[in-house]
GROMACS .gro file of C-alpha atoms in nm:
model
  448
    1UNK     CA    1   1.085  -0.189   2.068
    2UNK     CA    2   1.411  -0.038   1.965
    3UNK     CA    3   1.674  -0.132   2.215
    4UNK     CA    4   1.831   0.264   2.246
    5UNK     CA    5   1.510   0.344   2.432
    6UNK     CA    6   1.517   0.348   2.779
    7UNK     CA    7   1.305   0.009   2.924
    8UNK     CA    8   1.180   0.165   3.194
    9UNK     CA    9   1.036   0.504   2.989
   10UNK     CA   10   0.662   0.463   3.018
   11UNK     CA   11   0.531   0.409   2.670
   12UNK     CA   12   0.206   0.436   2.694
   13UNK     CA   13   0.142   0.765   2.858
   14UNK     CA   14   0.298   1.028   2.611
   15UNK     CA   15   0.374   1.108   2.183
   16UNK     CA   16   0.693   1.130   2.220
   17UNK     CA   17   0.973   1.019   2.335
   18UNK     CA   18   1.237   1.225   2.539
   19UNK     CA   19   1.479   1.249   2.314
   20UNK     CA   20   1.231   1.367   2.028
   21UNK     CA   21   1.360   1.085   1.827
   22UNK     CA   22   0.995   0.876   1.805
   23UNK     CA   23   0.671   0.953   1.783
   24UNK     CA   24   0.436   0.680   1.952
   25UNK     CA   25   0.058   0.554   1.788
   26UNK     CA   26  -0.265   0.552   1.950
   27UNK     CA   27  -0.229   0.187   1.907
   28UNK     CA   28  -0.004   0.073   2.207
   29UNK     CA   29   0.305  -0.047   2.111
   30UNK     CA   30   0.350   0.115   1.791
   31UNK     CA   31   0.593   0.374   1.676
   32UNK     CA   32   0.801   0.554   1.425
   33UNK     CA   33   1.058   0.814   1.386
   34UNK     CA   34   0.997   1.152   1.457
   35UNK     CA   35   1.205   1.255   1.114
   36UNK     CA   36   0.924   1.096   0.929
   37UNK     CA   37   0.636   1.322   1.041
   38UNK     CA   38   0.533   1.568   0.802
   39UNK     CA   39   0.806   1.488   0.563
   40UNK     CA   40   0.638   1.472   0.178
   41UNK     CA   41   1.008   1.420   0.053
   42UNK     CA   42   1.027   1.076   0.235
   43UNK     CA   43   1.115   0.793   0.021
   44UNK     CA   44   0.980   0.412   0.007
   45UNK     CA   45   1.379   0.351   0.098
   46UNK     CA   46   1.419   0.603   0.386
   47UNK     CA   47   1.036   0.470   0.539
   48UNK     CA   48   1.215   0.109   0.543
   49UNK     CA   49   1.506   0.219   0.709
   50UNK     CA   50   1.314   0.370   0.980
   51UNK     CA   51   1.154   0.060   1.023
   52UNK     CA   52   1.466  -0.153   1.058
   53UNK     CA   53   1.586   0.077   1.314
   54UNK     CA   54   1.243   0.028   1.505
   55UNK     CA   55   1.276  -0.382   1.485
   56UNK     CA   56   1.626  -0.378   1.581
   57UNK     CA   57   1.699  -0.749   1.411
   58UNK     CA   58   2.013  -0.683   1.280
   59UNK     CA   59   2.116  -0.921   0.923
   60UNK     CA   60   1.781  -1.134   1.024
   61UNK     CA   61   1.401  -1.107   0.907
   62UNK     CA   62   1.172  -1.153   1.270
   63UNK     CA   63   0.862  -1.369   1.206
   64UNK     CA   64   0.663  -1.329   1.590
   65UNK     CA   65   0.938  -1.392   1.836
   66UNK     CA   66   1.182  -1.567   1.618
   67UNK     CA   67   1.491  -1.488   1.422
   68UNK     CA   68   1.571  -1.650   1.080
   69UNK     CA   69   1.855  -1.606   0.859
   70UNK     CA   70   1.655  -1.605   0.516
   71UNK     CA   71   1.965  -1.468   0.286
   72UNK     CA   72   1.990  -1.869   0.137
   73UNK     CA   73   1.643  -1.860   0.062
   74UNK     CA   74   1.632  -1.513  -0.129
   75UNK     CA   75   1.656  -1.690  -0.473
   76UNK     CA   76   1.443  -1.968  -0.398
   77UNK     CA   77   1.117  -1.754  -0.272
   78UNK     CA   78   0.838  -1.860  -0.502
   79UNK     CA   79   0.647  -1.518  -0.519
   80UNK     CA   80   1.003  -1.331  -0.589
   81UNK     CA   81   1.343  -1.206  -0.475
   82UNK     CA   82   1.245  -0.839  -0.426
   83UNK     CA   83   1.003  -0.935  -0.083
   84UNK     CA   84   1.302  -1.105   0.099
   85UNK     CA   85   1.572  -0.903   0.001
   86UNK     CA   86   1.432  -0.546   0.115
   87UNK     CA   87   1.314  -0.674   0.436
   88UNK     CA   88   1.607  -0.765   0.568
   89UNK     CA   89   1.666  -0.622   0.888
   90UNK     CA   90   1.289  -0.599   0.934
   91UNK     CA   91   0.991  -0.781   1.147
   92UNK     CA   92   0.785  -0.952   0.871
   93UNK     CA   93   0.558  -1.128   1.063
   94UNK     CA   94   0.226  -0.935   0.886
   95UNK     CA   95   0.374  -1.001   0.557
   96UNK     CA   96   0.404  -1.327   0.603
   97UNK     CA   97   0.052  -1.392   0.743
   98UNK     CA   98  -0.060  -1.167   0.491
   99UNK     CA   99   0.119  -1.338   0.192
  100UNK     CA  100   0.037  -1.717   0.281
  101UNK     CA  101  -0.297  -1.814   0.284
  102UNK     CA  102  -0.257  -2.140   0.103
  103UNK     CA  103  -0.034  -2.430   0.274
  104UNK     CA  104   0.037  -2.301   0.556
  105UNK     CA  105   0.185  -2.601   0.747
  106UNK     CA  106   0.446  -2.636   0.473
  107UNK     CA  107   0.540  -2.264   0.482
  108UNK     CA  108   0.574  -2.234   0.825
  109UNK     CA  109   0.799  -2.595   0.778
  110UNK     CA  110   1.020  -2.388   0.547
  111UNK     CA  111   1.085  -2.099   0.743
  112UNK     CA  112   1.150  -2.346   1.026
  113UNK     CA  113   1.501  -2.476   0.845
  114UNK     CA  114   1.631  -2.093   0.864
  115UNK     CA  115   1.579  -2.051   1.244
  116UNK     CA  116   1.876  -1.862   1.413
  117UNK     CA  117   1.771  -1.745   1.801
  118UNK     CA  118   1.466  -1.609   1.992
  119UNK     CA  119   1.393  -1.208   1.939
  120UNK     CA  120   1.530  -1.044   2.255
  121UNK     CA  121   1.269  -0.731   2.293
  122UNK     CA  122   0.880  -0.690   2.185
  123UNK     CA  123   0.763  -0.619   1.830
  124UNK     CA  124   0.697  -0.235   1.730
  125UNK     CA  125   0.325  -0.377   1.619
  126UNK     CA  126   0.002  -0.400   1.810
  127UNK     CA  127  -0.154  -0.658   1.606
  128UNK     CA  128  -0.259  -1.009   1.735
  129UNK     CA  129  -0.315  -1.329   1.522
  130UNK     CA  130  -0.468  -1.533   1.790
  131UNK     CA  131  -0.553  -1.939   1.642
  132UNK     CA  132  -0.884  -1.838   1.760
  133UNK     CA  133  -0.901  -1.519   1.671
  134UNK     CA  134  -1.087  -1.390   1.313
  135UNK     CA  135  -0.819  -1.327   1.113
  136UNK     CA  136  -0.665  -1.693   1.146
  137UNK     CA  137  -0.999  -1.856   1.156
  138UNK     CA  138  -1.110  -1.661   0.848
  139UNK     CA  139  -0.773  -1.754   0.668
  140UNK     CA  140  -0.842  -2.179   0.773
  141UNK     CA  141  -1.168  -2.181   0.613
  142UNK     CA  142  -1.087  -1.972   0.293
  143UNK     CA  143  -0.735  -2.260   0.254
  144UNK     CA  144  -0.984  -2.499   0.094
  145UNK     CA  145  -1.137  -2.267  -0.207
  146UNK     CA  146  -0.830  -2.090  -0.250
  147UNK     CA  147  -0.671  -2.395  -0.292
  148UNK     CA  148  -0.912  -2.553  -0.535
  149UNK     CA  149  -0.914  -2.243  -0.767
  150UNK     CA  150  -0.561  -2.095  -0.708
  151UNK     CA  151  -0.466  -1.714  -0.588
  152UNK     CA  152  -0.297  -1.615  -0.931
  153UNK     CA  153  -0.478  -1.428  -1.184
  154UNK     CA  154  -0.709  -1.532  -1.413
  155UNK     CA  155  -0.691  -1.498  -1.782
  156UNK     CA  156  -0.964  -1.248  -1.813
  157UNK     CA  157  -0.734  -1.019  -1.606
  158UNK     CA  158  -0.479  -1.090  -1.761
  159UNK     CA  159  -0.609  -0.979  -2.115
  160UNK     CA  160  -0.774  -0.692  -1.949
  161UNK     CA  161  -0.385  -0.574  -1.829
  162UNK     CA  162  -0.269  -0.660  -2.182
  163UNK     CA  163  -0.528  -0.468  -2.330
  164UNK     CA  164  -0.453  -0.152  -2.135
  165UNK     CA  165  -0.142  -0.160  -2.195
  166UNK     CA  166  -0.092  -0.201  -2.543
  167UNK     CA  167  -0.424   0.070  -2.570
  168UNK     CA  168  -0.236   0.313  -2.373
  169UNK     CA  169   0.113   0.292  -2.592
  170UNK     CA  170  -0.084   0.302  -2.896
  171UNK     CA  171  -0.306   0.604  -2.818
  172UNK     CA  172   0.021   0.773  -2.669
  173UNK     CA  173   0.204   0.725  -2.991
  174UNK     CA  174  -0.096   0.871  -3.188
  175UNK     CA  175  -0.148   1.164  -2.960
  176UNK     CA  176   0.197   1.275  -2.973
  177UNK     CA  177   0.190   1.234  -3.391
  178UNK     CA  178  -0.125   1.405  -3.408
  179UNK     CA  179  -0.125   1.678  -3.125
  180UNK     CA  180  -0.497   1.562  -3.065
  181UNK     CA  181  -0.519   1.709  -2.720
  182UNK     CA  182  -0.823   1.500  -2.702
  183UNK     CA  183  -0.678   1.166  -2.782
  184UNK     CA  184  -0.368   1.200  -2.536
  185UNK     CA  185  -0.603   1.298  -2.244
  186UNK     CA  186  -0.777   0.967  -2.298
  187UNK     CA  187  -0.455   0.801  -2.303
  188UNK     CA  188  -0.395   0.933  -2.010
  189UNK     CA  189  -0.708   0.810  -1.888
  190UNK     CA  190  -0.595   0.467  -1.996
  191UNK     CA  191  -0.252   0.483  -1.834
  192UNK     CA  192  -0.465   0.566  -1.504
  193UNK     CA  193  -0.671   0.252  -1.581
  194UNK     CA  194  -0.347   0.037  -1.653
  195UNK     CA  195  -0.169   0.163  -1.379
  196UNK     CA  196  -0.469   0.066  -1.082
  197UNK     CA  197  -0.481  -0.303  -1.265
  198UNK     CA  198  -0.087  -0.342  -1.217
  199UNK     CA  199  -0.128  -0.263  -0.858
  200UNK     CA  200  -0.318  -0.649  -0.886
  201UNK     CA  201   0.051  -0.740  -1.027
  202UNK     CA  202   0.296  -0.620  -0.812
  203UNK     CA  203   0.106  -0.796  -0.523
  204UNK     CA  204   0.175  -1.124  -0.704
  205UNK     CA  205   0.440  -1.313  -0.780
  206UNK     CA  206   0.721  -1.129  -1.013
  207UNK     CA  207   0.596  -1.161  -1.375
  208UNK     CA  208   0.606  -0.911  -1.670
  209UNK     CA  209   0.289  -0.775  -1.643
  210UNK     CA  210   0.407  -0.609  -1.306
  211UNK     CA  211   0.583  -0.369  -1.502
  212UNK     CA  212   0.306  -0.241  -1.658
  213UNK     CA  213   0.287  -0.035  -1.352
  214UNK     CA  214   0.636   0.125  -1.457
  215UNK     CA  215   0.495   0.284  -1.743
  216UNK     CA  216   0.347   0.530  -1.509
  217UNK     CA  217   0.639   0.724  -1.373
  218UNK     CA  218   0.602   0.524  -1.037
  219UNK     CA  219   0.795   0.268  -0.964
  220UNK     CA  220   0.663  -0.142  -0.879
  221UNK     CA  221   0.941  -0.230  -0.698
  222UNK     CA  222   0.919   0.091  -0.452
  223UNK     CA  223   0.521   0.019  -0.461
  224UNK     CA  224   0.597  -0.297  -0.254
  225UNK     CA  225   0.727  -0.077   0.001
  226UNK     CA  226   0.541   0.183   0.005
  227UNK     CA  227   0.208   0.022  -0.077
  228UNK     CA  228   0.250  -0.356   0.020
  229UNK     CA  229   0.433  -0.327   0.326
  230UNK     CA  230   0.372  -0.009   0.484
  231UNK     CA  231   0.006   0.096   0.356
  232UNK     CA  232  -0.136  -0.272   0.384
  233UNK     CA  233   0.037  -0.406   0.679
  234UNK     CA  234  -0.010  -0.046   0.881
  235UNK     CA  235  -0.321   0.123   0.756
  236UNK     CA  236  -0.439   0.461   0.813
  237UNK     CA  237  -0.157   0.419   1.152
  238UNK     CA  238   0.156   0.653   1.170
  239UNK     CA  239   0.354   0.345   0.984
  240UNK     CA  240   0.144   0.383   0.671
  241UNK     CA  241   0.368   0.533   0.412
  242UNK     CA  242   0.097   0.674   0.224
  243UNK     CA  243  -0.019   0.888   0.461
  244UNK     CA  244   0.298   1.035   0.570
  245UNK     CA  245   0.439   1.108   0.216
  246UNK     CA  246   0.120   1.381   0.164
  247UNK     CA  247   0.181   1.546   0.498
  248UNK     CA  248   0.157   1.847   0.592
  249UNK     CA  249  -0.058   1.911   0.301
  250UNK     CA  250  -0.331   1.653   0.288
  251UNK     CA  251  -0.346   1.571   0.685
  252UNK     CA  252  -0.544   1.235   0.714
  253UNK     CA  253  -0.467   1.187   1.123
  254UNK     CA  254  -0.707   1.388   1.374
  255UNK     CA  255  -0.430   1.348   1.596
  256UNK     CA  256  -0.207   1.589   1.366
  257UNK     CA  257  -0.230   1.948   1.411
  258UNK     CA  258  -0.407   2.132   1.149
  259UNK     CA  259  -0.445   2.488   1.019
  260UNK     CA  260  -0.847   2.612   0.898
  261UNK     CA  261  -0.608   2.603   0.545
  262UNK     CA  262  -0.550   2.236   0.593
  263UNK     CA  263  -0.901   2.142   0.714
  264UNK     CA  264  -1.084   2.330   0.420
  265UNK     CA  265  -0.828   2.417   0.152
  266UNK     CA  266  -0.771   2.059   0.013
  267UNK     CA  267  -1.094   2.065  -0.098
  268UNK     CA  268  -0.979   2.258  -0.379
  269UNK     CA  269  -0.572   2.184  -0.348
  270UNK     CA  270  -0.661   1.852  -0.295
  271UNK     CA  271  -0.694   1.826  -0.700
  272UNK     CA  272  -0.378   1.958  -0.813
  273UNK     CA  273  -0.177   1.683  -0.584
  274UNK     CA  274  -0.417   1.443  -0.732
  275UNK     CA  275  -0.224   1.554  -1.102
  276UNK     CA  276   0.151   1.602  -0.980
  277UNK     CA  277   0.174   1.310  -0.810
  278UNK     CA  278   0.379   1.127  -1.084
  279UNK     CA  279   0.577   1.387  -1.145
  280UNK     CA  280   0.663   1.497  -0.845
  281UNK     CA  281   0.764   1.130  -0.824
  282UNK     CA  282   1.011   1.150  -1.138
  283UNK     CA  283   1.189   1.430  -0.976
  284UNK     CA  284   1.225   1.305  -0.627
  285UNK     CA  285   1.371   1.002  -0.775
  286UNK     CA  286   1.624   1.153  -0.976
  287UNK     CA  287   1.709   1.405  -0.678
  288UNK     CA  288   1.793   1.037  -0.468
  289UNK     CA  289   1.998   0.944  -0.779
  290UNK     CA  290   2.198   1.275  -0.742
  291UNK     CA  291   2.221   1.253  -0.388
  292UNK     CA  292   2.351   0.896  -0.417
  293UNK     CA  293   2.146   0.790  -0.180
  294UNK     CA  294   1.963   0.515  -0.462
  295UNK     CA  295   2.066   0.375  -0.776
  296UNK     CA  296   1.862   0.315  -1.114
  297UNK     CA  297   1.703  -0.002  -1.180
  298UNK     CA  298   1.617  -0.133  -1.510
  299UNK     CA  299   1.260  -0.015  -1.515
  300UNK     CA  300   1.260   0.309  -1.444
  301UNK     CA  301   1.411   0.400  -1.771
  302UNK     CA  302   1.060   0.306  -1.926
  303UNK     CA  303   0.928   0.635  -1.847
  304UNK     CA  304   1.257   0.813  -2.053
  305UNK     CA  305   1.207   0.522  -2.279
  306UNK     CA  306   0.814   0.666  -2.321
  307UNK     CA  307   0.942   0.991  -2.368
  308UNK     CA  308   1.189   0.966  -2.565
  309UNK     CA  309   0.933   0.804  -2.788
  310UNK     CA  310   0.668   1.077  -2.787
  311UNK     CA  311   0.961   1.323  -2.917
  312UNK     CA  312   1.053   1.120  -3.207
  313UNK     CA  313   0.670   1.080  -3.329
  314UNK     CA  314   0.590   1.454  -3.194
  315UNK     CA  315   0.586   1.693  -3.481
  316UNK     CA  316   0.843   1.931  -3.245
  317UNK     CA  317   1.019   1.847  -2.951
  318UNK     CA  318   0.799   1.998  -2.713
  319UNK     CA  319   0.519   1.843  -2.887
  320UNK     CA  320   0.649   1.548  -2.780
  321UNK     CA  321   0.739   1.659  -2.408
  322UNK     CA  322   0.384   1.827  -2.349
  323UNK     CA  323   0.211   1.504  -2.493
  324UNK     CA  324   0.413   1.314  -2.197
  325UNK     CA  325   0.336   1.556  -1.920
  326UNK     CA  326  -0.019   1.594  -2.022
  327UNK     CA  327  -0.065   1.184  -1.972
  328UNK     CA  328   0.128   1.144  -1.663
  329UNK     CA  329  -0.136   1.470  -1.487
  330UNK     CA  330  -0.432   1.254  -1.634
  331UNK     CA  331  -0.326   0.924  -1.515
  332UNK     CA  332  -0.203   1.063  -1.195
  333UNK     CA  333  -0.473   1.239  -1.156
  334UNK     CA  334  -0.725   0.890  -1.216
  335UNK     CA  335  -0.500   0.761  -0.945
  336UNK     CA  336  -0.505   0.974  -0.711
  337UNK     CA  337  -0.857   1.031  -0.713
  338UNK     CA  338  -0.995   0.680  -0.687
  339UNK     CA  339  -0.708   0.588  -0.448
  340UNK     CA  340  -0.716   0.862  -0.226
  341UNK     CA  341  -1.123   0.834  -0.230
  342UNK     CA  342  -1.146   0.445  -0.249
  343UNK     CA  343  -1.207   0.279   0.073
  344UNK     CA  344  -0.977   0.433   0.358
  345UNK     CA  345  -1.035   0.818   0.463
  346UNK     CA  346  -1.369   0.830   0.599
  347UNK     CA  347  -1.444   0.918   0.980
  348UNK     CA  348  -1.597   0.600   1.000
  349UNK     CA  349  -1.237   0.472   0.935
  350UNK     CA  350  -1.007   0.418   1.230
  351UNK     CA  351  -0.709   0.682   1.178
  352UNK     CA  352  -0.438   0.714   1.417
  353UNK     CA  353  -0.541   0.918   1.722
  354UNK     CA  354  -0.853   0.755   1.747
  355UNK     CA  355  -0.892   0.503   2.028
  356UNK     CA  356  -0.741   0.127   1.888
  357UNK     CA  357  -0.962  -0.184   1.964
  358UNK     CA  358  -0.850  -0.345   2.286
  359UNK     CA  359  -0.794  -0.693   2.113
  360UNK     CA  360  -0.603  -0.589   1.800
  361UNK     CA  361  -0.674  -0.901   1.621
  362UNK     CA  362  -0.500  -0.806   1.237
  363UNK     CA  363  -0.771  -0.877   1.045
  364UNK     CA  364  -1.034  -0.657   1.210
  365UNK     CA  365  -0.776  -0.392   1.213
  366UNK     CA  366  -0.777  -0.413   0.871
  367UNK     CA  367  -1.147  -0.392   0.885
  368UNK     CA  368  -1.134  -0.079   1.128
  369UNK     CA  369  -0.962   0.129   0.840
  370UNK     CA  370  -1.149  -0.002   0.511
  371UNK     CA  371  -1.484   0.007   0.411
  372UNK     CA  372  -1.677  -0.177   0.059
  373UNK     CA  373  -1.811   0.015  -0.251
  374UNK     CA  374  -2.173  -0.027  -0.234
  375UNK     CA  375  -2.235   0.122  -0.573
  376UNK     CA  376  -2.344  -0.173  -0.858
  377UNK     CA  377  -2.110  -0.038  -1.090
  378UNK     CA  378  -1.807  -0.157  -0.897
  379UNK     CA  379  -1.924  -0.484  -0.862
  380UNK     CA  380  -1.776  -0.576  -1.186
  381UNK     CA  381  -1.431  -0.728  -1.287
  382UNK     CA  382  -1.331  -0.428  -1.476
  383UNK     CA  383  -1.427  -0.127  -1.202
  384UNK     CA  384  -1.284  -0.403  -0.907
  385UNK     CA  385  -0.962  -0.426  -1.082
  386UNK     CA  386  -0.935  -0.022  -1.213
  387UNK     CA  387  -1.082   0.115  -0.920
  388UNK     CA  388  -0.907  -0.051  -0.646
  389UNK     CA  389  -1.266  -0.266  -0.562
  390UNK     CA  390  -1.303  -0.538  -0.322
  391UNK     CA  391  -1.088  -0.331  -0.083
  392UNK     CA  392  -1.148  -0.518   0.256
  393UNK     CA  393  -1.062  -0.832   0.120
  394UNK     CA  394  -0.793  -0.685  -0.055
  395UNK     CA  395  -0.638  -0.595   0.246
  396UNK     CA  396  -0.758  -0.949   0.415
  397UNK     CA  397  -0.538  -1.145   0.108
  398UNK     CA  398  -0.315  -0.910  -0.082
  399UNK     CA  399  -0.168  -1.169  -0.280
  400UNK     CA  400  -0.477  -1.301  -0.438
  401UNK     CA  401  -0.603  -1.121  -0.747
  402UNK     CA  402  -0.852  -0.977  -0.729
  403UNK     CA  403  -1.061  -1.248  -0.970
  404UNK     CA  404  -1.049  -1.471  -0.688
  405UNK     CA  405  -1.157  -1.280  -0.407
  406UNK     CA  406  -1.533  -1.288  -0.456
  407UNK     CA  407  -1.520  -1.676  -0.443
  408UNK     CA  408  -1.476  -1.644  -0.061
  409UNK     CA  409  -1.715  -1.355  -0.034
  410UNK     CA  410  -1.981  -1.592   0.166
  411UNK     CA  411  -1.703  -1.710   0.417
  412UNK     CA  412  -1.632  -1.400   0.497
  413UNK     CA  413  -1.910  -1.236   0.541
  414UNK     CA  414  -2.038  -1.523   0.812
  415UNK     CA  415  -1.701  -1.524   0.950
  416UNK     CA  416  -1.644  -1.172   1.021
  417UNK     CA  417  -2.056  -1.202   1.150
  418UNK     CA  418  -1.937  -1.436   1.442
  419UNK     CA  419  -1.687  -1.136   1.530
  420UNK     CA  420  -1.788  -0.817   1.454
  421UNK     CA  421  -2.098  -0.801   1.279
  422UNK     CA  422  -2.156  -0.693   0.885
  423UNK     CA  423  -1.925  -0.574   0.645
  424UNK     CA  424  -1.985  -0.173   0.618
  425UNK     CA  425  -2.053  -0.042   0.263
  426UNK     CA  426  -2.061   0.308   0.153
  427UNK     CA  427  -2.130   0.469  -0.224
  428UNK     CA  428  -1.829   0.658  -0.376
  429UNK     CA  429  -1.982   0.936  -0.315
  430UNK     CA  430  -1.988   0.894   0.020
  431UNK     CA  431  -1.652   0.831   0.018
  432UNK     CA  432  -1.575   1.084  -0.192
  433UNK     CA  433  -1.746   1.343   0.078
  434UNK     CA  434  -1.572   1.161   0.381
  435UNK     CA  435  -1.212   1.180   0.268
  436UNK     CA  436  -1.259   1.554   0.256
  437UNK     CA  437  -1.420   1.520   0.623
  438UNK     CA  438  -1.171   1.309   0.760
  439UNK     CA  439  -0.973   1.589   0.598
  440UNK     CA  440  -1.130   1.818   0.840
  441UNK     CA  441  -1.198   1.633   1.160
  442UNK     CA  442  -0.976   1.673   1.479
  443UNK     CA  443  -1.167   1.562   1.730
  444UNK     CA  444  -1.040   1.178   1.734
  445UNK     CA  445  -1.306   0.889   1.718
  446UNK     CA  446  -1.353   0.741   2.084
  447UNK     CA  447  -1.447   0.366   2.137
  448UNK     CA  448  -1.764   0.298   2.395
   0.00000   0.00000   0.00000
C-alpha cells in the first residue's frame, strides 16, 4: 500500500481512510483515491496516476515483489512501446500474467536482466497466482495449443476489420453526399461494428489495424488504459475505470449509494449515455488539451480528418456536420449497448461491495465478474468479434484474438471443472435485464 498511510491504520475494518484521501474495496487489500469516486470527468490519464500513487514504485514497473528498471527495454517490447511506457511508475504484475501466455520461462528470463531491488511495502491488489492455483495451471496447459497455432489474428479477422472499415468510410462518404438519413445511420451501425472488432486490435501487438478503433472518436491508445489495464485487470472492483467514468449516473456497485432516480431512471436514461458516449469523449479530450493537462497524438486527428471530409462531400456545411454527429450517436450507441450489456453487470456478477472469494486466485476473479453468451447466434466469428463474445476467456488471455480462443475451449472448461465447477452462461437477454438489475440492487451479494 501507499507508503503516506499510516502502517498501523487498520485496513480492513472501514471505507475510508482518515484523511478521506482513499476509499478501500470489499476485496482486502485493494484501494483507490477518494477523488475518483463519482467523477464521470475522470480521464484514462488521471485513473493511471492514481494508480502510481497507490503502488508507490517510483521510475520502476513492480512485477510481484520485485523492482525492474524496464526504460532500456521500452523499444525492444515485442507487443509495443505504448504498454511499457505508460506503466511506469505502476505494479504490472496482472498485465504481465495476463499478456504472456506463451514462453513463459523466456519472458520471465528477460525481465530478470532489468532487476533493480525488492518492493519495500505490499501490492494494492488482492489477487493470487498460486503455481497450483487455476489461473497458472489453466495458462500451462493452454502454452502447448497456443503455441502450435499462435495468439495473433487470423486472416479471416483480419479481412473482416478491413472490410468494416473501408464499408464504414465508404457509406460515410455517400451519406454525407446524399443526405440519405438512412444510409448514414447504417454507417453508423458499421462504425459500431468496426469499432467492437478493433477492441481485438488494440489488445495485440501495435499494428495498423488498431487504429481502426480511432475512427470512432475514442481513442486506442487511452483504450489500453482504460480498458486493458484498468477494466481487465480490475473488473467490476473500485479500480475498474469503466465503472467509475459513468458514476453517479449509471451506479454499477451495491456498495454505492443510490437515489430511487438512479435505481429506476437508467432504464430509460440509460439510452441516451449509450449515444453521447463518443461525443462526450471528443469534448473531454479537447477540454484536457486546453487545460494542458494532455497533448494530441497523431490519431486523434482522424476523427477532424472524418469530418472535415463529410463537409467537403456534404451538400452544406451542416450537412456535413449532422452526417458526422448522427454516426458517432449510432456507433456509440452499438457500443454502448452491447458493452455495457455484454457479460459483466448482472447480480450474478461479483461487484464491489459484495463479499470477495477468500482465495483470490486471478483467474476465478475474473470468472466471478463475467459470464458466456449462451445464445447460438454469438457463437460465430463475426457476433464473437462485434459483440465482444467469448468474454471469460477474453478476460482469461486478452492478448489472443479472439479466433484463437475457442481452440482451448475444452481445456478450460475441464480445468476451471477441477476448481469451481461449469462455466455460467446466460442469453443476452438475460443480460440485457440484469444490467438494469444490478442497476438497481443495493443489498450486496454475500458468500456462504
Amino acid at each position: 500500500m501507499n507508503s503516506d498511510i499510516n502502517e498501523n491504520f487498520d485496513w480492513q475494518n472501514v471505507k475510508v481512510t482518515p484523511d478521506g484521501k482513499y476509499l478501500r474495496s470489499s476485496f482486502p487489500g485493494l484501494w483507490k483515491p477518494s477523488t475518483e469516486r463519482g467523477n464521470h470527468s475522470l480521464s484514462p490519464f488521471e485513473w493511471l496516476q492514481g494508480k502510481r500513487k497507490l503502488d508507490d514504485v517510483g521510475e520502476y514497473w513492480r512485477v510481484y515483489n520485485k523492482l525492474y528498471n524496464l526504460e532500456a527495454f521500452i523499444q525492444n517490447h515485442p507487443g509495443g512501446s505504448d504498454w511499457i511506457e505508460m506503466t511506469r511508475g505502476t505494479d504490472i504484475t496482472e498485465a504481465f500474467e495476463a499478456s504472456h501466455i506463451v514462453n513463459i520461462n523466456k519472458v520471465e528470463a528477460v525481465l530478470a536482466k532489468y532487476y533493480v531491488k525488492d518492493a519495500v511495502h505490499p501490492r494494492n491488489s488482492p489477487y493470487t497466482f498460486n503455481e497450483d492455483g487455476f489461473y497458472k495451471t489453466l495458462k500451462r496447459r493452454v502454452e502447448p495449443v497456443f503455441k502450435k497455432h499462435g495468439t495473433a489474428a487470423s486472416r479471416r479477422i483480419l479481412l473482416t476489420q478491413d472490410i468494416l472499415a473501408i464499408s464504414f468510410i465508404i457509406l460515410s462518404i455517400i451519406g454525407a453526399w446524399s443526405e440519405s438519413f438512412g444510409i448514414t445511420i447504417f454507417a453508423g451501425l458499421v462504425l459500431g461494428l468496426n469499432t467492437t472488432a478493433a477492441h481485438n486490435s488494440f489488445h495485440l501487438r501495435d499494428s495498423f489495424r488498431r487504429y481502426y478503433f480511432d475512427l470512432s472518436a475514442w481513442s486506442s491508445y487511452e483504450w489500453r488504459i482504460s480498458h486493458a489495464l484498468s477494466h481487465h485487470l480490475f473488473p467490476n472492483t473500485i479500480l475498474d475505470y469503466e465503472i467509475a467514468v459513468f458514476e453517479p449516473f449509471l451506479e454499477m456497485l451495491p456498495s454505492r449509494p443510490k437515489t430511487f432516480f438512479q435505481r429506476y431512471g437508467s432504464l430509460v436514461y440509460a439510452h441516451l449515455i449509450y449515444c453521447v458516449m463518443m461525443p462526450q469523449d471528443c469534448v473531454r479530450r479537447a477540454h484536457l488539451w486546453y487545460l494542458g493537462k494532455t497533448k494530441p497524438r497523431p490519431e486523434n486527428f482522424i476523427i477532424l480528418l472524418e469530418l472535415l471530409t463529410y463537409i467537403y462531400f456534404a451538400p452544406s456545411v451542416w450537412a456535413g456536420v449532422r452526417c458526422w454527429l448522427i454516426l458517432l450517436l449510432v456507433a456509440s450507441y452499438w457500443v454502448g449497448l452491447v458493452g455495457i450489456n455484454a457479460a459483466h453487470h448482472h447480480p450474478d456478477c461479483f461487484h464491489d461491495g459484495d463479499d470477495a472469494r477468500q482465495d483470490p486466485d486471478f483467474g476465478l476473479c475474473q470468472l466471478d465478474a463475467t459470464v458466456e453468451k449462451a445464445d447460438e447466434i454469438h457463437k460465430t466469428e463475426f457476433a464473437i468479434l462485434t459483440t465482444f463474445g467469448e468474454h471469460p476467456l477474453h478476460h482469461l488471455f486478452p492478448t489472443v484474438c479472439h479466433s484463437k480462443l475457442h481452440l482451448v475451449k475444452p481445456i478450460f472448461e475441464k480445468t476451471l471443472e477441477e476448481f469451481l465447477g461449469k462455466n455460467r452462461t446466460l442469453s443476452q437477454l438475460e443480460l440485457f435485464i440484469g444490467t438494469h438489475k444490478q442497476l438497481a440492487r443495493t443489498t450486496p451479494n454475500r458468500r456462504k
